Short mmCIF file of C-alpha atoms in Angstrom, two decimals:
data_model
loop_
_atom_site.label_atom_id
_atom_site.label_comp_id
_atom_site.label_asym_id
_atom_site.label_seq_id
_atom_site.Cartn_x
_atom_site.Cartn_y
_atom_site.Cartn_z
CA UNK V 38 116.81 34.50 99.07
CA UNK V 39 118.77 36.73 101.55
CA UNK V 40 122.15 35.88 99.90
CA UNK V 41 120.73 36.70 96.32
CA UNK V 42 119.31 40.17 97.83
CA UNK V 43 122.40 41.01 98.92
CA UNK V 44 124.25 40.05 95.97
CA UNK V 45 122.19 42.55 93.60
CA UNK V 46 122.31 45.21 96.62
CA UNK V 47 119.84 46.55 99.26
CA UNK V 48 116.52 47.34 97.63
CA UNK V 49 115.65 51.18 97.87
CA UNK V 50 112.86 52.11 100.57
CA UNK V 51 109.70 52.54 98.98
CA UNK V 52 108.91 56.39 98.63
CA UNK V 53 106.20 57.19 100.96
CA UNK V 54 104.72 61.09 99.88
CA UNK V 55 103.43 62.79 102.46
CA UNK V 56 99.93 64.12 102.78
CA UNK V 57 99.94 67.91 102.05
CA UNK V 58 98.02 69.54 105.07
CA UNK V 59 95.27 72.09 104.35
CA UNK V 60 96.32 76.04 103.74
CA UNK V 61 96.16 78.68 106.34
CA UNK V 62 95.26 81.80 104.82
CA UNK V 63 95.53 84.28 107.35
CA UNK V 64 95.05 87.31 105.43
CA UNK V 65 91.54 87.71 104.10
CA UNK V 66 92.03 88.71 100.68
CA UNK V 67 89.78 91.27 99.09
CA UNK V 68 87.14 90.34 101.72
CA UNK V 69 85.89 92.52 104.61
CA UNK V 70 84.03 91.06 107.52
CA UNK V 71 80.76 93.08 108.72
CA UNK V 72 78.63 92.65 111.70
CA UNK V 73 76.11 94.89 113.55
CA UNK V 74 74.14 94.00 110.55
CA UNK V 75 70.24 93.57 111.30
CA UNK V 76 69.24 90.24 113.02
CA UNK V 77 66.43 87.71 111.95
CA UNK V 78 66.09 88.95 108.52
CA UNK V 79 65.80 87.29 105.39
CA UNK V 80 68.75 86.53 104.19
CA UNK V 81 68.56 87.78 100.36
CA UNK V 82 67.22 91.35 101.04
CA UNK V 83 69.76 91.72 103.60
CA UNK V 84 72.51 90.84 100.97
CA UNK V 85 70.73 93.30 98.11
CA UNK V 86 71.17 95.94 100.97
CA UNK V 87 74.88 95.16 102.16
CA UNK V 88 76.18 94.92 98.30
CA UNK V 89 74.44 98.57 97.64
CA UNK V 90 75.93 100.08 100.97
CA UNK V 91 79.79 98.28 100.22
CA UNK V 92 80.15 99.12 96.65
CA UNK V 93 81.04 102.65 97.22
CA UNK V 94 84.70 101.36 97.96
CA UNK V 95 84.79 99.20 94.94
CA UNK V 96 83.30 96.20 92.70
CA UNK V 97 81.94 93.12 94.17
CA UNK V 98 83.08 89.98 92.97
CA UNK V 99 80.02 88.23 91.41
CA UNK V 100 79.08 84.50 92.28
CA UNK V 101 79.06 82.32 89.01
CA UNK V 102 76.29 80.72 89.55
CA UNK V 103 73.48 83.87 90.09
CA UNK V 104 75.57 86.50 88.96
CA UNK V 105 74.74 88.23 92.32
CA UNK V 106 77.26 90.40 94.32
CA UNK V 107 79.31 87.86 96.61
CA UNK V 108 77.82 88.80 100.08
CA UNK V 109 77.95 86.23 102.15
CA UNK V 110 75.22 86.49 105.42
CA UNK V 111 75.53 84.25 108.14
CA UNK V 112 72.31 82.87 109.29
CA UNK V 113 70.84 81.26 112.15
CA UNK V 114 69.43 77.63 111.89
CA UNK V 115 65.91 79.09 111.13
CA UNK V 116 67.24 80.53 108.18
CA UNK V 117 67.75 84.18 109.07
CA UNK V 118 70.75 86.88 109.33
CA UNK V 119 72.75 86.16 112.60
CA UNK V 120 74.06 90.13 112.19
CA UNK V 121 77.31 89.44 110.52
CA UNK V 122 78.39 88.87 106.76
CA UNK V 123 81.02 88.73 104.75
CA UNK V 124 81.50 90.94 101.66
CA UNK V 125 84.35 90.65 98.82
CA UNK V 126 85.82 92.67 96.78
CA UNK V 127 87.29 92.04 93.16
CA UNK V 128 90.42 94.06 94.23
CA UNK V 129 92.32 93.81 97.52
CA UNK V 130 92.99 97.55 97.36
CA UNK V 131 88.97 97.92 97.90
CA UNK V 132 89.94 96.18 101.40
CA UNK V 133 90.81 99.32 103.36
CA UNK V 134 88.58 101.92 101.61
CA UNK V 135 85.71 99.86 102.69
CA UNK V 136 86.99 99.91 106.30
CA UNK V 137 87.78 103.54 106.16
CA UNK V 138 84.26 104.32 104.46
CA UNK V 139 81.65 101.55 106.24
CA UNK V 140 83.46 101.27 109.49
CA UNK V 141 81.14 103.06 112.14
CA UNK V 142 78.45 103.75 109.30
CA UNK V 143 75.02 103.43 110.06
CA UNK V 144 73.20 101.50 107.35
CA UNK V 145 70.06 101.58 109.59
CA UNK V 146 69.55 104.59 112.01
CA UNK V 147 70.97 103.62 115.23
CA UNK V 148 73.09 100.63 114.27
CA UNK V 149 76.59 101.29 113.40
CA UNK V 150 78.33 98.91 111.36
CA UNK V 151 81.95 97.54 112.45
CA UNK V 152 83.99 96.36 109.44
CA UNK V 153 87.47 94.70 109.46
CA UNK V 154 89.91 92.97 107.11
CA UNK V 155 88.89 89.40 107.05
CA UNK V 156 90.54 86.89 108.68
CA UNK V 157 90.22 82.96 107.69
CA UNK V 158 91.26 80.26 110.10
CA UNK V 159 91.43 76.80 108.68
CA UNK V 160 89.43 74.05 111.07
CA UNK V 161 89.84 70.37 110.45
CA UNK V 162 89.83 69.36 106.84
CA UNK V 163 89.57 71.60 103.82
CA UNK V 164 86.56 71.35 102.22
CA UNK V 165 86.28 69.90 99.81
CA UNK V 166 84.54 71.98 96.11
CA UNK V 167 81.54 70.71 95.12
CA UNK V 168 82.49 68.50 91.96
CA UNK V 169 81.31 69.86 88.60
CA UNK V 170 82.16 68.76 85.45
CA UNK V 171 84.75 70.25 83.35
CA UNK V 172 82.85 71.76 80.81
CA UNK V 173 80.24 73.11 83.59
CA UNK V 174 83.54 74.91 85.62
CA UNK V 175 84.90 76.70 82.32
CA UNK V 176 81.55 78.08 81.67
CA UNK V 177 81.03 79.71 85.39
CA UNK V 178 84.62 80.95 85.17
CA UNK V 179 84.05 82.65 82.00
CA UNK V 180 80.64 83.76 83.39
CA UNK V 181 82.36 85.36 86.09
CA UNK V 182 84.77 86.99 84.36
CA UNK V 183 82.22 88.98 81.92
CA UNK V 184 80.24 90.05 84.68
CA UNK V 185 83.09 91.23 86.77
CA UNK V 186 84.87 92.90 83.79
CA UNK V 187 81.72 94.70 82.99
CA UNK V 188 80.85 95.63 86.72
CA UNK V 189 84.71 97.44 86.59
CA UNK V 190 84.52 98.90 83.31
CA UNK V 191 81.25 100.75 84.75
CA UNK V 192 83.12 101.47 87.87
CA UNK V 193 86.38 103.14 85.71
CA UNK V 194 83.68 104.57 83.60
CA UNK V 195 82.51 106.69 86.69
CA UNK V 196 85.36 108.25 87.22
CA UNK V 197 87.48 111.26 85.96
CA UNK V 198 90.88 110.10 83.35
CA UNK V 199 94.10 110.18 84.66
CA UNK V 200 96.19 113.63 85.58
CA UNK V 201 96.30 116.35 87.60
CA UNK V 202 93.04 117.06 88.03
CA UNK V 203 92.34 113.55 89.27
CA UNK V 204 94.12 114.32 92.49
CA UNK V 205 91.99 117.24 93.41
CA UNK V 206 89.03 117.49 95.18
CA UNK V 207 86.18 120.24 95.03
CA UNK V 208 84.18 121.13 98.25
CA UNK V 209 81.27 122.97 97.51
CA UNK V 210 78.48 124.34 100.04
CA UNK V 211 80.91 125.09 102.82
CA UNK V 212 79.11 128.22 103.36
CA UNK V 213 76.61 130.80 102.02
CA UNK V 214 76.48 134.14 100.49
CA UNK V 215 75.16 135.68 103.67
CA UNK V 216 78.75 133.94 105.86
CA UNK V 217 80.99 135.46 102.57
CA UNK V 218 79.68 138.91 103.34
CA UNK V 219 80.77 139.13 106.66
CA UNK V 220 83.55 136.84 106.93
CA UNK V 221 87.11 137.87 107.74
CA UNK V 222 90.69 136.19 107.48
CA UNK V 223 90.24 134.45 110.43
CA UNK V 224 87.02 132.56 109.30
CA UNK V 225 88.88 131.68 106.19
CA UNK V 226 92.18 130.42 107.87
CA UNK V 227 89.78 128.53 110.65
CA UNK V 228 87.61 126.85 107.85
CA UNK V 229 90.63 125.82 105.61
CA UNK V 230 92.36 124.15 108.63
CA UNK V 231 89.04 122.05 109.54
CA UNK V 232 88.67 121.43 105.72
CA UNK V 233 92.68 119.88 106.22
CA UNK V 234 91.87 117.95 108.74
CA UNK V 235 88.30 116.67 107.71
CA UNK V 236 89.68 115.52 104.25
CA UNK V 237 93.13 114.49 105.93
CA UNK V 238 91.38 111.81 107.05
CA UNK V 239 91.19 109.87 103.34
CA UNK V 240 95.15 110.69 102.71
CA UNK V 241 97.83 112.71 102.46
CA UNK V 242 97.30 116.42 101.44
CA UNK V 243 99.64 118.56 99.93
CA UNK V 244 97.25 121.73 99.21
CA UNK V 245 93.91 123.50 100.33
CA UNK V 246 92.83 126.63 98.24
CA UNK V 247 89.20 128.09 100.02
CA UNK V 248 87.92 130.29 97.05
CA UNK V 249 87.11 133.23 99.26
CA UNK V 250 83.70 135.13 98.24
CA UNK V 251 83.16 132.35 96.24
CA UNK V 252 79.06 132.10 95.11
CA UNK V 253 79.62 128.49 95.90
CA UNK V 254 81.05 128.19 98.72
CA UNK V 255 84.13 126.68 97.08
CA UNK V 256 87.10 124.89 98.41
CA UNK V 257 89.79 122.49 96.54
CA UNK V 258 91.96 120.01 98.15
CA UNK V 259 94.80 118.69 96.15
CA UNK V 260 96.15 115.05 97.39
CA UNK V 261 99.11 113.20 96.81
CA UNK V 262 97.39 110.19 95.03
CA UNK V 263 94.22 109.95 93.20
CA UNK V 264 93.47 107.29 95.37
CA UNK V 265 93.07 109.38 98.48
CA UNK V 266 91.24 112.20 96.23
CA UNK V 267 88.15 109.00 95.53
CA UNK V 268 88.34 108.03 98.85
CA UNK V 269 87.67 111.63 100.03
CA UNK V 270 84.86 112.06 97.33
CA UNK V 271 83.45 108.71 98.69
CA UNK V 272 83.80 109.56 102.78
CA UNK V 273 82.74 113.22 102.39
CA UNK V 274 79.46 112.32 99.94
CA UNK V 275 77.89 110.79 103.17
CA UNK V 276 79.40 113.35 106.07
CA UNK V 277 78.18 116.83 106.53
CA UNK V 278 81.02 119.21 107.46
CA UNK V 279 79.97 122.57 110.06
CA UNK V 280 76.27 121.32 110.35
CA UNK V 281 75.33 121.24 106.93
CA UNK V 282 75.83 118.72 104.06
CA UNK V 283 78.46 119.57 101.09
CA UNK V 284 79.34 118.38 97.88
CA UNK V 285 82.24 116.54 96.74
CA UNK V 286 83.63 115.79 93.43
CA UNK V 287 86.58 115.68 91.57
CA UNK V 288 87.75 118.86 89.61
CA UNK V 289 86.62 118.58 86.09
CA UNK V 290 89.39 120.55 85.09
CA UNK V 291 88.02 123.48 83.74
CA UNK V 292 85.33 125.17 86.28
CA UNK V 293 86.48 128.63 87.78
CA UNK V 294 85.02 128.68 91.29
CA UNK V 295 86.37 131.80 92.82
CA UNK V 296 84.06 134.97 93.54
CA UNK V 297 82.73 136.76 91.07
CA UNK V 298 84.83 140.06 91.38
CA UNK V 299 87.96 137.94 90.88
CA UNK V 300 86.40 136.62 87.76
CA UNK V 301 85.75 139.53 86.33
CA UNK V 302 89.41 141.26 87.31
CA UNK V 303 90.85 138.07 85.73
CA UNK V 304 88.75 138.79 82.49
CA UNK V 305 89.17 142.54 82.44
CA UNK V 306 93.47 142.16 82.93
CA UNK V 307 93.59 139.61 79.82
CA UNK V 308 91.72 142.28 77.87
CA UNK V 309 88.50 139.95 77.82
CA UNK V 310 85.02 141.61 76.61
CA UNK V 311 83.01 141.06 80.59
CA UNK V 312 83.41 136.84 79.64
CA UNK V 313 81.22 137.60 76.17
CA UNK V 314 84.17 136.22 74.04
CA UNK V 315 84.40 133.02 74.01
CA UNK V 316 87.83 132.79 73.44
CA UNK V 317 89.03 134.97 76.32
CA UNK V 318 86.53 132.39 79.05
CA UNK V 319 88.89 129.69 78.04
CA UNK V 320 91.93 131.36 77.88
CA UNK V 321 90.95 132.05 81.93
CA UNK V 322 89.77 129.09 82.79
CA UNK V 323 92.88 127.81 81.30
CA UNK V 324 94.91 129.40 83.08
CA UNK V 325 92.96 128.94 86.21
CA UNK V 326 93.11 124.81 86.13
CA UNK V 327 96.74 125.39 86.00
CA UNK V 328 97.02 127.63 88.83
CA UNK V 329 94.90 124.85 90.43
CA UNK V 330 96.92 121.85 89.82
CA UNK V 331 100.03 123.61 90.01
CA UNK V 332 103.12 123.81 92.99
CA UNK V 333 101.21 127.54 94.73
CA UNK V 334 100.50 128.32 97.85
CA UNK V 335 97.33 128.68 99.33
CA UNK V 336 96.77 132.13 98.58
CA UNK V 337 94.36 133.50 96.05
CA UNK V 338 95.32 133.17 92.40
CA UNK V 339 96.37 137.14 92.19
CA UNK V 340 94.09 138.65 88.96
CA UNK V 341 96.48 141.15 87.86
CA UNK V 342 99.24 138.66 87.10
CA UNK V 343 99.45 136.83 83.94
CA UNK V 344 98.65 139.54 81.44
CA UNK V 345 101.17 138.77 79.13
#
């Protein structure tokens, strides 16, 4: 009765929970969205093709299911690429070096690519995961997890350990024999300010050496992070610098590139037998990789210093 409710108190409201609304995930993750992609191709190839050209910046996450890079083409209703895709990364840090590195590249002559971060906007409902059994989910997951692990540990396997020489960069090819025997200062100071701002464009730079007379061609750029020192390898791989196409790599940490004469002037002050002893060619290039990675200036490493 209404007398007997009152007399054992007000009964408490029933607790109503509210219906959580879907996420908004603005940022896109590790993903990068593509377009200028080739239209009214079959979807697959076109995927095979975007994965090869994107995993310069860094490893794909796989799908589970195929164990295929996670490229995602949007098609037409007849089944074919619309021009546009999205591709993602394992890390988020790949986001931006795919942007700086695909962004404007032509993956077909004529056809420049425009890449961005992705951006997801939430429409209507979630949907909703395709339901799997238990047992069925653990064994994708783990799936996915060996295949990315081992796609990274080939990835970390490509590149150079940790240290000094991991922040420098070697240019080689930036001119010939025939340029080195004419040049003067101010084709040395010209070509070391467009090497700065060529390379400037993958990070911060706090040194460029051009090994002057060098047989190679030779330049190092020293960066701030190691980062900025793979992203240069990566951008410059693919660019060719004054009309003609250089290499890039990472200094190994031990290879001399100036010109001969300096070489041999290095050898000769440290009492070495014309680089015949063994011995003496390390003791040089020793000391060269730590002129390299050290706090100098620009200037050539001087060959009469360091005899004692």
């Amino acid at each position: 009765s209404a007398s007997g409710a009152q007399g054992g108190g007000e009964a408490k409201p029933k607790r109503v929970r509210k219906k959580k609304k879907p996420k908004f995930v603005e940022g896109g993750g590790s993903s990068v969205y593509v377009c200028g992609l080739p239209e009214g191709e079959e979807a697959a190839a076109l995927s095979a093709e975007v994965a090869e050209s994107f995993k310069v910046a860094g490893v794909l996450k796989t799908d589970p299911a195929s164990g295929q890079p996670r490229v995602k083409i949007y098609c037409a209703p007849g089944g074919t690429s619309k021009g546009d895709a999205l591709v993602t990364f394992l890390k988020a840090e790949s986001v931006p070096l795919a942007v700086t590195l695909r962004d404007g590249f032509e993956m077909r002559d004529g056809a420049a690519l425009k890449v961005q971060p992705a951006r997801f906007e939430m429409r209507g409902e979630a949907l909703q995961p395709q339901a799997r059994s238990k047992d069925d989910a653990q064994v994708a997951r783990k799936k996915q997890r060996r295949l990315e692990q081992k796609a990274l540990a080939e990835w970390d396997d490509s590149q150079l350990p940790a240290g000094a020489s991991a922040t420098i960069v070697v240019l080689l090819g930036l001119f010939d024999t025939s340029e080195a025997d004419c040049a003067d200062a101010a084709f040395y100071s010209n070509l070391r300010e467009d090497v700065r701002v060529e390379c400037g464009k993958a990070g911060a730079i706090e040194k460029v050496t051009i090994f002057e007379g060098s047989e190679q061609g030779a330049a190092a750029v020293r960066f701030k992070s190691g980062d900025d020192a793979q992203r240069c390898v990566a951008m410059m791989r693919e660019k060719s610098f004054g009309g003609s196409q250089v290499k890039c790599e990472l200094y190994d940490g031990v290879t001399d590139y100036r010109a001969k004469a300096l070489r041999e002037a290095a050898a000769a002050s440290s009492g070495g037998k014309s680089g015949a002893d063994v011995e003496a060619q390390e003791a040089q290039l020793e000391s060269f990789a730590q002129w390299l990675e050290a706090d100098s200036t620009d200037d050539e490493i001087d060959p009469e210093a360091g005899g004692d």
